[in-house]
Amino acid sequence: MKTILSEINNPSDLRKLDTSQLPQLAKELRDFIIDIVSVKEGHLGASLGVVELTIALHYVFNTPEDLLVWDVGHQAYGHKILTERKNKFNTNRQLGGISGFPKRSESVYDTFGVGHSSTSISAALGMAIASQLKGENKNHVAIIGDASIASGMAFEGLNHAGVTDVNLLVILNDNAIGIDPSVGALKNYFTSVKEGKNPKENNMIKSLNFDYSGPIDGHDINALITELKRLQKVKGPKFLHIITTKGKGLQQAEEDQVKYHAPGKFDKNTGEITFKSEENLPPKFQDVFGLTLVELARTNQKIIGITPAMPSGSSLKFMMEVFPDRAFDVGIAEQHAVTLSAGMATQGMVVFCNIYSTFLQRAYDQVIHDVALQNLPVIFCLDRAGLVGEDGATHHGVFDLAYLRCIPNMIVYAPKDEIALRNILYTASLGLNHPIAIRYPRGRGNTINWQKPFQKIAIGKAHELKEGKTTAVLSTGYIGNNVTLALDKISNTDAIAHYDFGFVKPLDEQLLHEIFSVFEAIITIEDNAIKGGFGSGIIEFASQNQYSNPIKTIGIPDHFIEQGTVEELQEICGISVKQLQLLFSKF
């Protein structure tokens, strides 16, 4: 028996359907997403929540001539399936497959590359102004969630759009959750609007010169189509407020929206997540951070934890549960998180600002201007550093060593294991004279018994891990474990020494002088961009001190790395155990 979805390859096919067929199509599209994601993994809840909206948008608007911009892109699976990628959807987030996010080079229907939040309004406004200047009659639609719209950049876009007369429609997908539940006064405002407690004359969106409509049921496909058709005829900036349920159509995903944001593999019939025993496994680095912070906070009342919308992902949730008055989820607001931390630091608080490496990029000016320039001892804990796997180019934390080590006053540290992470957190909590960035990877390490007594780490000191005669391998951070494993597999083991440079800044120059004086050749290994990273720092040291030893730098090559497993991507970048073994066997 043919399904409706089997006959849909692109939006032109979709528009041939009668509206009476669309609810059935919505059911089939949900089932299709669940069937694939249950086996292949991915971002489930957000895409299930916008199935009706996705169908309605492509049904009403003449895509790809009309331009849709999806914020973040977690919710764009249905969009991908309806836009000529249905037969490729089983490759989603895999090496050589389609991206988990909209991507311009992948499809003409993906009008703007996304992955980080709150960019859709600015991008769609830019498109709308360009269309107006070119005399083109196009529709421009930004679809943004209630967590993303709370970010400063979204407000910058709204502020500008409200004084234009361009053809822009902003659709607020209001489900009261991002990855974790939405927070803040704006969330409370939208809740009051949904509950009818806010007088229409006090509507904040209207006051920004938008034609506001809603809230309407985002799962009523006929109501959506009717309203979208009406809005097509309205001139100037428009704003449609819709109410949806994240995870709609899968009971467990509706009931536990945090867990089912990206649940891993699960049973498509029952919704039960495939259980993976965590007994006798090393902890995740994020949990080492979160649990250690609670331990430190018990004895130091000045310790504060801050995260921009990632309490579960960063494991700051542990501190939020034990010390709710000293742990803050500030929403998707990385710039605010950094400067808030700076403000607290001026008053003597010991602030741990926990942000994914890739997201700290969004607050670079604040790191320089508000923290480093004032030499405030904020402790940046950068989760998901290095290659993160299937989320791909938008989420790899492979630039932090380069963009941080060039900043005056900044200490930069990459722990090789869980114990080193625990001890640097302790060391930083005792008080430093400078800000510090601690970068650590996604996932589990190798150390089961990690909760050992604290030991203070000497700032700027590196360590010899293995003796050698002719070649010195210098690694920083967790990738050093690959080096150790690779060295264990080679026959000429006596030739190569191995040093762990946890501190990328300041470098241990005393030890470097010894290394350059003793060894014929130097190899640096890092899971950071090769341009400007740890290896570049070693080359700078050699140049400044007129050492002529040959130096080979190994790291992330000078192009964006796409999606795949961490193991696959390490192999491609030449930093897997296998690739390092091949390299070392030549020395």
XYZ file of C-alpha atoms in Angstrom:
587
model
C 0.000 0.000 0.000
C 1.437 3.354 -1.055
C 1.660 6.057 1.532
C 1.173 9.745 0.813
C 4.758 10.443 1.866
C 6.102 7.913 -0.665
C 4.691 10.118 -3.433
C 6.270 13.315 -2.077
C 9.786 14.109 -3.282
C 9.681 17.899 -3.157
C 7.330 20.740 -2.210
C 5.819 20.820 -5.725
C 4.472 17.316 -5.097
C 3.218 18.418 -1.694
C 1.201 21.304 -3.174
C -0.744 18.898 -5.394
C -2.387 17.351 -2.332
C -5.784 18.325 -1.037
C -5.692 19.880 2.423
C -7.743 16.922 3.685
C -4.724 14.683 3.025
C -2.275 16.747 5.047
C -3.081 15.377 8.537
C -2.333 11.865 7.265
C 0.881 13.140 5.693
C 1.826 14.639 9.066
C 1.362 11.255 10.735
C 3.471 9.538 8.079
C 6.192 12.152 8.306
C 6.379 11.729 12.078
C 6.565 7.954 11.713
C 9.314 8.312 9.097
C 11.398 10.535 11.392
C 10.892 8.177 14.335
C 11.783 5.105 12.229
C 15.103 6.594 11.121
C 16.166 8.459 14.261
C 15.380 5.487 16.514
C 18.090 3.539 14.692
C 20.490 6.228 13.433
C 20.157 8.699 16.371
C 19.779 12.466 16.079
C 17.715 15.421 17.266
C 14.240 13.987 17.668
C 11.977 16.139 19.813
C 12.316 19.455 17.993
C 11.582 17.967 14.574
C 8.532 16.042 15.815
C 7.168 19.267 17.271
C 7.072 21.191 13.968
C 5.767 18.561 11.549
C 2.507 20.398 10.849
C 4.288 23.742 10.595
C 6.833 22.304 8.159
C 4.136 20.899 5.903
C 2.115 24.112 6.056
C 5.095 26.300 5.182
C 6.029 24.300 2.103
C 2.347 23.968 1.153
C 1.619 27.692 1.288
C 4.909 29.242 0.216
C 6.565 28.727 -3.143
C 9.816 27.230 -1.881
C 12.621 27.405 -2.862
C 11.745 30.779 -4.487
C 10.287 31.868 -1.172
C 12.990 31.626 1.476
C 12.710 29.730 4.766
C 15.362 30.153 7.469
C 15.281 27.634 10.303
C 16.892 28.827 13.528
C 19.480 26.367 14.941
C 18.151 23.624 12.666
C 17.371 20.931 15.250
C 13.785 21.098 13.992
C 14.546 20.793 10.267
C 14.373 17.016 9.750
C 10.867 17.184 8.277
C 12.024 20.037 6.045
C 14.892 17.907 4.746
C 12.649 14.922 4.073
C 10.148 17.020 2.075
C 12.898 18.739 0.063
C 14.420 15.961 -2.023
C 16.395 14.254 0.755
C 13.921 11.615 1.869
C 15.943 8.793 0.318
C 19.158 10.134 1.895
C 17.732 10.788 5.334
C 19.089 7.495 6.674
C 22.586 9.019 6.202
C 21.759 11.977 8.451
C 24.744 13.045 10.607
C 26.929 10.244 9.232
C 30.294 10.506 7.506
C 29.626 11.363 3.868
C 25.899 11.729 4.532
C 23.628 14.725 4.888
C 24.202 17.226 7.675
C 22.085 17.270 10.801
C 21.504 20.980 10.173
C 20.394 23.056 7.159
C 23.384 23.673 4.923
C 23.482 25.837 1.795
C 25.859 23.576 -0.110
C 23.535 20.619 0.463
C 20.265 21.906 -0.990
C 18.746 24.951 -2.654
C 15.972 24.640 -0.059
C 18.489 25.295 2.735
C 18.732 29.040 2.351
C 21.105 29.649 5.254
C 23.576 27.462 7.133
C 22.701 27.171 10.811
C 23.691 25.258 13.933
C 24.092 28.005 16.533
C 20.983 29.758 17.762
C 19.266 33.072 17.164
C 20.570 33.862 13.671
C 17.380 33.317 11.672
C 15.772 36.754 12.042
C 18.909 38.649 11.042
C 19.556 36.315 8.098
C 15.971 36.417 6.823
C 15.890 40.202 7.236
C 19.065 40.465 5.187
C 17.460 38.382 2.471
C 14.290 40.458 2.584
C 16.164 43.762 2.249
C 18.188 42.332 -0.639
C 15.012 41.161 -2.392
C 13.461 44.607 -1.962
C 16.534 46.289 -3.416
C 16.463 43.932 -6.400
C 12.743 44.488 -6.964
C 11.909 40.841 -6.294
C 8.571 39.774 -4.860
C 9.544 37.003 -2.472
C 8.447 35.827 0.950
C 11.046 35.525 3.686
C 10.264 33.427 6.757
C 12.329 32.992 9.927
C 11.284 30.117 12.192
C 12.658 30.589 15.712
C 12.025 28.933 19.068
C 11.133 30.583 22.359
C 14.566 29.733 23.802
C 16.431 31.176 20.805
C 14.393 34.369 20.578
C 15.515 35.309 24.085
C 19.073 35.709 22.800
C 20.406 39.214 22.198
C 21.023 38.677 18.493
C 17.359 37.828 17.905
C 16.377 41.114 19.534
C 18.874 42.974 17.382
C 17.168 41.509 14.332
C 13.678 42.344 15.612
C 14.774 45.881 16.463
C 16.005 46.507 12.924
C 13.156 44.727 11.172
C 10.571 46.806 13.012
C 11.683 50.000 11.254
C 11.615 48.467 7.755
C 8.772 47.752 5.368
C 10.220 44.524 3.965
C 8.353 41.281 3.417
C 9.465 39.379 6.511
C 7.532 36.844 8.576
C 8.908 35.716 11.930
C 7.301 32.560 13.280
C 7.785 31.908 16.988
C 7.647 28.195 17.704
C 6.725 28.354 21.375
C 7.116 25.035 23.202
C 8.694 26.421 26.397
C 11.886 24.409 25.918
C 15.181 24.561 24.066
C 17.404 21.654 25.052
C 16.572 22.315 28.690
C 13.426 24.207 29.727
C 13.416 27.855 28.667
C 14.181 30.385 31.388
C 13.859 34.084 32.032
C 11.378 36.930 31.973
C 10.700 36.606 28.236
C 9.627 32.986 28.729
C 7.263 34.185 31.467
C 5.937 36.873 29.130
C 5.122 34.391 26.379
C 3.478 32.135 28.960
C 1.208 34.983 30.026
C 0.344 35.637 26.375
C -0.538 31.961 25.858
C -2.712 31.995 28.957
C -4.502 35.160 27.859
C -3.239 37.125 30.858
C -1.461 39.798 28.851
C -3.595 42.718 27.578
C -3.354 43.003 23.792
C -2.470 46.672 24.008
C 0.659 45.678 25.986
C 1.889 43.260 23.345
C 5.665 43.612 23.190
C 5.971 42.391 19.592
C 3.364 44.861 18.367
C 5.281 47.653 20.067
C 8.216 46.762 17.788
C 6.036 47.524 14.757
C 5.296 43.924 13.814
C 1.863 42.773 12.708
C 1.341 40.212 15.490
C -1.044 37.260 15.234
C -1.630 34.307 17.495
C -1.120 32.379 19.583
C -2.525 29.552 17.453
C -2.275 25.777 17.740
C 0.838 24.736 15.872
C -0.541 21.231 15.406
C -3.760 22.383 13.688
C -2.603 22.190 10.102
C -5.709 23.834 8.657
C -5.443 26.770 11.047
C -1.783 27.171 10.132
C -2.490 27.160 6.408
C -5.325 29.661 6.782
C -3.177 32.055 8.801
C -0.118 31.719 6.581
C -2.215 32.482 3.503
C -3.615 35.558 5.233
C -0.166 36.743 6.244
C 1.058 36.409 2.652
C -1.124 39.400 1.836
C 0.000 41.536 4.768
C 2.691 44.107 3.980
C 5.764 44.730 6.118
C 7.176 42.735 9.060
C 4.823 40.148 10.538
C 5.022 37.893 13.581
C 3.104 34.640 14.039
C 3.062 33.047 17.487
C 2.341 29.309 17.428
C 2.113 26.833 20.312
C 3.618 23.381 19.835
C 4.641 20.379 21.896
C 8.235 19.252 21.570
C 8.304 15.524 20.827
C 4.708 15.543 19.548
C 3.524 12.096 18.481
C 5.812 10.009 20.703
C 4.502 9.778 24.243
C 7.843 9.427 25.969
C 9.268 12.333 23.975
C 6.353 14.533 25.023
C 6.708 13.538 28.674
C 10.518 13.798 28.937
C 11.442 16.531 26.505
C 14.974 17.041 27.819
C 15.984 13.394 27.431
C 14.332 13.064 24.017
C 15.929 16.178 22.533
C 18.591 13.804 21.200
C 17.874 10.460 22.879
C 20.268 8.156 21.056
C 18.826 4.861 19.854
C 15.352 3.901 21.056
C 12.533 1.437 20.378
C 10.295 3.096 17.780
C 7.250 1.168 19.015
C 7.546 1.788 22.738
C 9.775 4.872 22.738
C 12.056 3.243 25.305
C 15.651 4.440 24.985
C 18.179 1.665 24.432
C 19.772 1.110 27.818
C 23.525 1.243 28.004
C 24.965 0.001 31.257
C 27.168 2.643 32.856
C 28.439 0.286 35.518
C 32.239 0.193 35.745
C 32.586 2.863 33.062
C 34.697 6.015 33.422
C 32.617 9.161 33.984
C 31.831 11.713 31.319
C 34.103 14.730 31.512
C 31.039 16.950 31.960
C 30.077 14.959 35.065
C 33.598 15.234 36.463
C 33.181 18.992 36.100
C 29.688 19.097 37.604
C 30.327 16.794 40.549
C 33.688 18.357 41.365
C 32.131 21.820 41.333
C 29.545 20.716 43.898
C 32.325 19.298 46.044
C 34.276 22.560 45.884
C 31.185 24.697 46.437
C 30.441 22.909 49.713
C 33.577 24.400 51.254
C 33.744 27.717 49.401
C 30.687 29.932 49.635
C 32.019 32.281 46.958
C 31.865 29.690 44.171
C 29.305 30.483 41.468
C 28.275 28.376 38.447
C 26.934 29.917 35.237
C 25.811 28.279 31.987
C 24.005 29.639 28.925
C 21.098 27.182 28.481
C 23.135 23.975 28.958
C 22.633 22.828 32.569
C 22.121 19.194 31.544
C 24.730 19.093 28.800
C 27.357 20.761 30.965
C 26.270 18.978 34.188
C 25.910 22.275 36.023
C 22.540 20.736 36.926
C 24.279 19.041 39.869
C 25.155 22.387 41.420
C 21.755 23.847 40.523
C 20.130 21.055 42.524
C 22.358 21.445 45.588
C 23.027 25.210 45.529
C 20.226 26.782 43.465
C 21.092 30.277 44.705
C 24.645 30.030 43.368
C 24.101 28.315 40.018
C 22.502 30.121 37.093
C 21.115 29.090 33.726
C 20.982 32.417 31.884
C 19.400 31.093 28.683
C 20.928 31.233 25.213
C 23.001 34.287 26.026
C 26.712 33.554 25.883
C 27.718 37.227 25.779
C 25.638 37.926 28.860
C 27.029 34.832 30.617
C 30.605 36.036 30.159
C 30.009 39.626 31.269
C 27.762 38.491 34.127
C 30.686 36.344 35.256
C 32.985 39.338 34.975
C 30.661 41.457 37.084
C 30.542 38.820 39.803
C 34.323 38.440 39.706
C 34.777 42.155 40.456
C 33.018 41.489 43.730
C 35.268 38.648 44.788
C 33.148 35.723 43.651
C 34.857 32.617 42.226
C 32.967 32.194 38.979
C 32.950 29.027 36.884
C 31.474 29.992 33.512
C 30.645 26.752 31.713
C 30.156 27.049 27.943
C 30.653 24.631 25.087
C 33.839 25.490 23.212
C 31.999 26.183 19.964
C 29.554 28.518 21.721
C 32.191 30.616 23.481
C 33.039 31.868 19.977
C 29.785 33.849 20.241
C 31.162 35.875 23.156
C 34.690 36.537 21.968
C 34.574 40.296 22.466
C 33.283 39.868 26.001
C 36.124 37.444 26.809
C 38.663 40.017 25.608
C 37.055 43.301 26.647
C 35.156 42.452 29.816
C 37.329 39.708 31.300
C 40.913 39.622 30.012
C 41.434 43.363 29.601
C 40.428 43.832 33.234
C 42.372 40.704 34.238
C 39.399 39.261 36.089
C 39.918 35.670 37.300
C 36.864 34.156 35.613
C 37.193 30.380 35.204
C 35.969 29.342 31.748
C 35.136 25.639 31.548
C 34.916 24.730 27.878
C 33.028 21.503 27.357
C 32.955 19.665 23.985
C 36.450 20.818 23.013
C 38.014 19.136 20.009
C 36.087 16.992 17.538
C 32.589 16.252 18.797
C 31.358 13.866 16.117
C 28.000 13.746 14.374
C 26.959 17.372 14.950
C 29.653 18.356 12.496
C 31.314 21.608 11.524
C 29.050 23.939 13.494
C 29.772 22.166 16.769
C 33.400 21.002 16.708
C 35.370 22.845 19.392
C 38.552 23.034 17.354
C 39.365 26.745 17.446
C 39.581 27.544 21.160
C 43.332 27.073 21.624
C 43.979 29.434 18.713
C 41.477 32.118 19.652
C 42.311 32.063 23.370
C 46.090 31.824 23.528
C 46.485 35.131 21.651
C 44.616 37.022 24.409
C 46.795 38.771 27.010
C 46.331 37.652 30.636
C 44.570 34.416 29.604
C 45.719 31.072 31.011
C 44.811 28.133 28.748
C 44.796 24.566 30.065
C 43.789 21.219 28.536
C 43.670 18.293 30.992
C 44.828 14.907 29.728
C 42.416 12.996 31.971
C 39.668 13.288 34.552
C 42.031 13.620 37.496
C 43.824 16.538 35.844
C 40.449 18.197 35.171
C 39.452 17.730 38.796
C 42.732 19.163 40.053
C 42.739 22.224 37.775
C 39.196 23.024 38.919
C 40.454 22.823 42.497
C 43.521 24.928 41.693
C 41.428 27.611 40.006
C 38.999 27.684 42.946
C 41.849 28.627 45.289
C 42.269 31.905 43.405
C 44.304 32.885 40.362
C 45.715 36.210 39.295
C 44.369 35.801 35.745
C 41.372 34.359 33.892
C 41.739 30.730 32.859
C 40.144 28.640 30.122
C 39.955 24.893 30.793
C 39.038 22.896 27.689
C 37.980 19.246 27.820
C 36.298 16.806 25.426
C 32.845 15.379 25.011
C 32.274 11.891 26.335
C 34.047 9.553 28.689
C 37.673 9.405 29.632
C 39.637 6.398 30.830
C 39.790 6.787 34.611
C 37.184 5.010 36.729
C 38.631 5.961 40.126
C 38.910 9.701 39.547
C 37.646 11.127 42.854
C 41.043 11.250 44.504
C 42.236 13.851 47.045
C 42.780 17.229 45.446
C 46.264 18.271 44.416
C 47.225 21.782 43.403
C 48.604 22.098 39.885
C 51.608 24.317 39.216
C 50.584 26.876 36.593
C 52.593 26.622 33.379
C 54.323 23.308 34.101
C 54.491 20.419 31.606
C 55.407 16.792 32.356
C 57.408 13.995 30.813
C 55.256 10.909 30.243
C 57.798 8.751 28.450
C 61.544 8.899 27.956
C 63.118 8.834 24.497
C 66.370 9.496 22.674
C 65.911 11.309 19.361
C 62.369 12.665 18.906
C 60.101 14.475 21.356
C 56.330 14.306 20.968
C 54.553 17.204 22.669
C 50.793 16.780 23.118
C 48.163 18.848 24.857
C 44.959 17.634 26.417
C 43.011 14.434 25.989
C 44.443 13.624 22.556
C 47.622 12.752 24.442
C 45.974 9.431 25.273
C 45.996 8.574 21.561
C 49.700 9.380 21.544
C 50.333 7.017 24.460
C 48.406 4.183 22.798
C 50.185 4.749 19.487
C 53.621 4.750 21.125
C 52.769 1.469 22.849
C 52.240 -0.117 19.428
C 55.526 0.834 17.718
C 58.758 -1.146 17.723
C 61.251 1.743 17.983
C 59.794 2.786 21.305
C 63.133 3.981 22.728
C 63.497 6.678 20.075
C 60.480 8.786 20.991
C 59.835 10.730 24.187
C 56.382 12.014 25.106
C 55.535 15.179 27.038
C 52.142 16.369 28.244
C 51.762 20.139 27.862
C 48.514 20.758 29.714
C 49.237 24.476 29.692
C 49.131 25.903 26.183
C 49.555 29.300 27.831
C 51.847 29.918 29.589
C 54.098 27.337 27.990
C 56.694 25.620 30.143
C 59.654 27.423 28.561
C 62.219 25.926 30.935
C 61.260 22.438 29.829
C 61.072 23.529 26.177
C 64.679 24.748 26.328
C 65.694 21.308 27.614
C 63.681 19.540 24.906
C 65.082 21.612 22.054
C 68.598 21.140 23.403
C 68.332 17.350 23.665
C 66.136 16.111 20.812
C 66.787 16.128 17.092
C 63.147 16.594 16.069
C 59.878 17.796 17.634
C 56.320 16.658 16.886
C 53.302 18.500 18.315
C 49.874 16.849 18.573
C 46.569 18.601 19.286
C 42.853 18.261 18.520
C 42.652 21.945 17.619
C 43.030 23.876 14.382
C 46.612 23.565 13.237
C 46.704 27.267 12.346
C 47.403 29.265 15.487
C 47.082 26.445 17.986
C 49.462 24.640 20.342
C 51.908 23.705 17.591
C 52.066 27.295 16.421
C 53.019 28.285 19.959
C 55.905 25.818 19.932
C 57.084 27.138 16.550
C 56.950 30.690 17.903
C 59.056 29.646 20.900
C 61.621 28.011 18.610
C 61.825 31.072 16.381
C 62.156 33.498 19.275
C 64.974 31.412 20.754
C 66.653 30.656 17.412
C 66.262 26.872 17.605
C 66.527 25.133 14.233
C 65.195 21.682 15.198
C 62.670 20.416 12.626
C 59.134 20.714 14.013
C 56.151 18.777 12.657
C 52.720 20.003 13.758
C 49.766 17.601 13.760
C 46.193 18.716 14.389
C 42.947 19.719 12.680
C 43.688 20.727 9.065
C 42.842 24.155 7.691
C 39.313 23.391 6.548
C 35.990 22.762 8.231
C 35.514 19.155 9.317
C 32.092 17.686 8.570
C 30.052 15.138 10.523
C 31.056 11.576 11.423
C 32.003 9.622 14.503
C 34.879 11.020 16.529
C 36.937 7.978 15.560
C 36.272 8.497 11.839
C 37.108 12.179 12.030
C 40.290 11.601 14.024
C 41.371 9.164 11.302
C 40.714 11.771 8.601
C 42.632 14.431 10.535
C 45.601 12.166 11.191
C 45.242 12.122 14.980
C 43.763 8.638 15.474
C 45.834 5.995 17.228
C 46.331 4.229 13.885
C 47.498 7.352 12.050
C 49.805 8.392 14.883
C 51.286 4.901 15.009
C 52.084 5.136 11.288
C 53.662 8.547 11.853
C 55.788 7.491 14.836
C 57.034 4.341 13.125
C 58.918 6.578 10.658
C 61.073 8.143 13.381
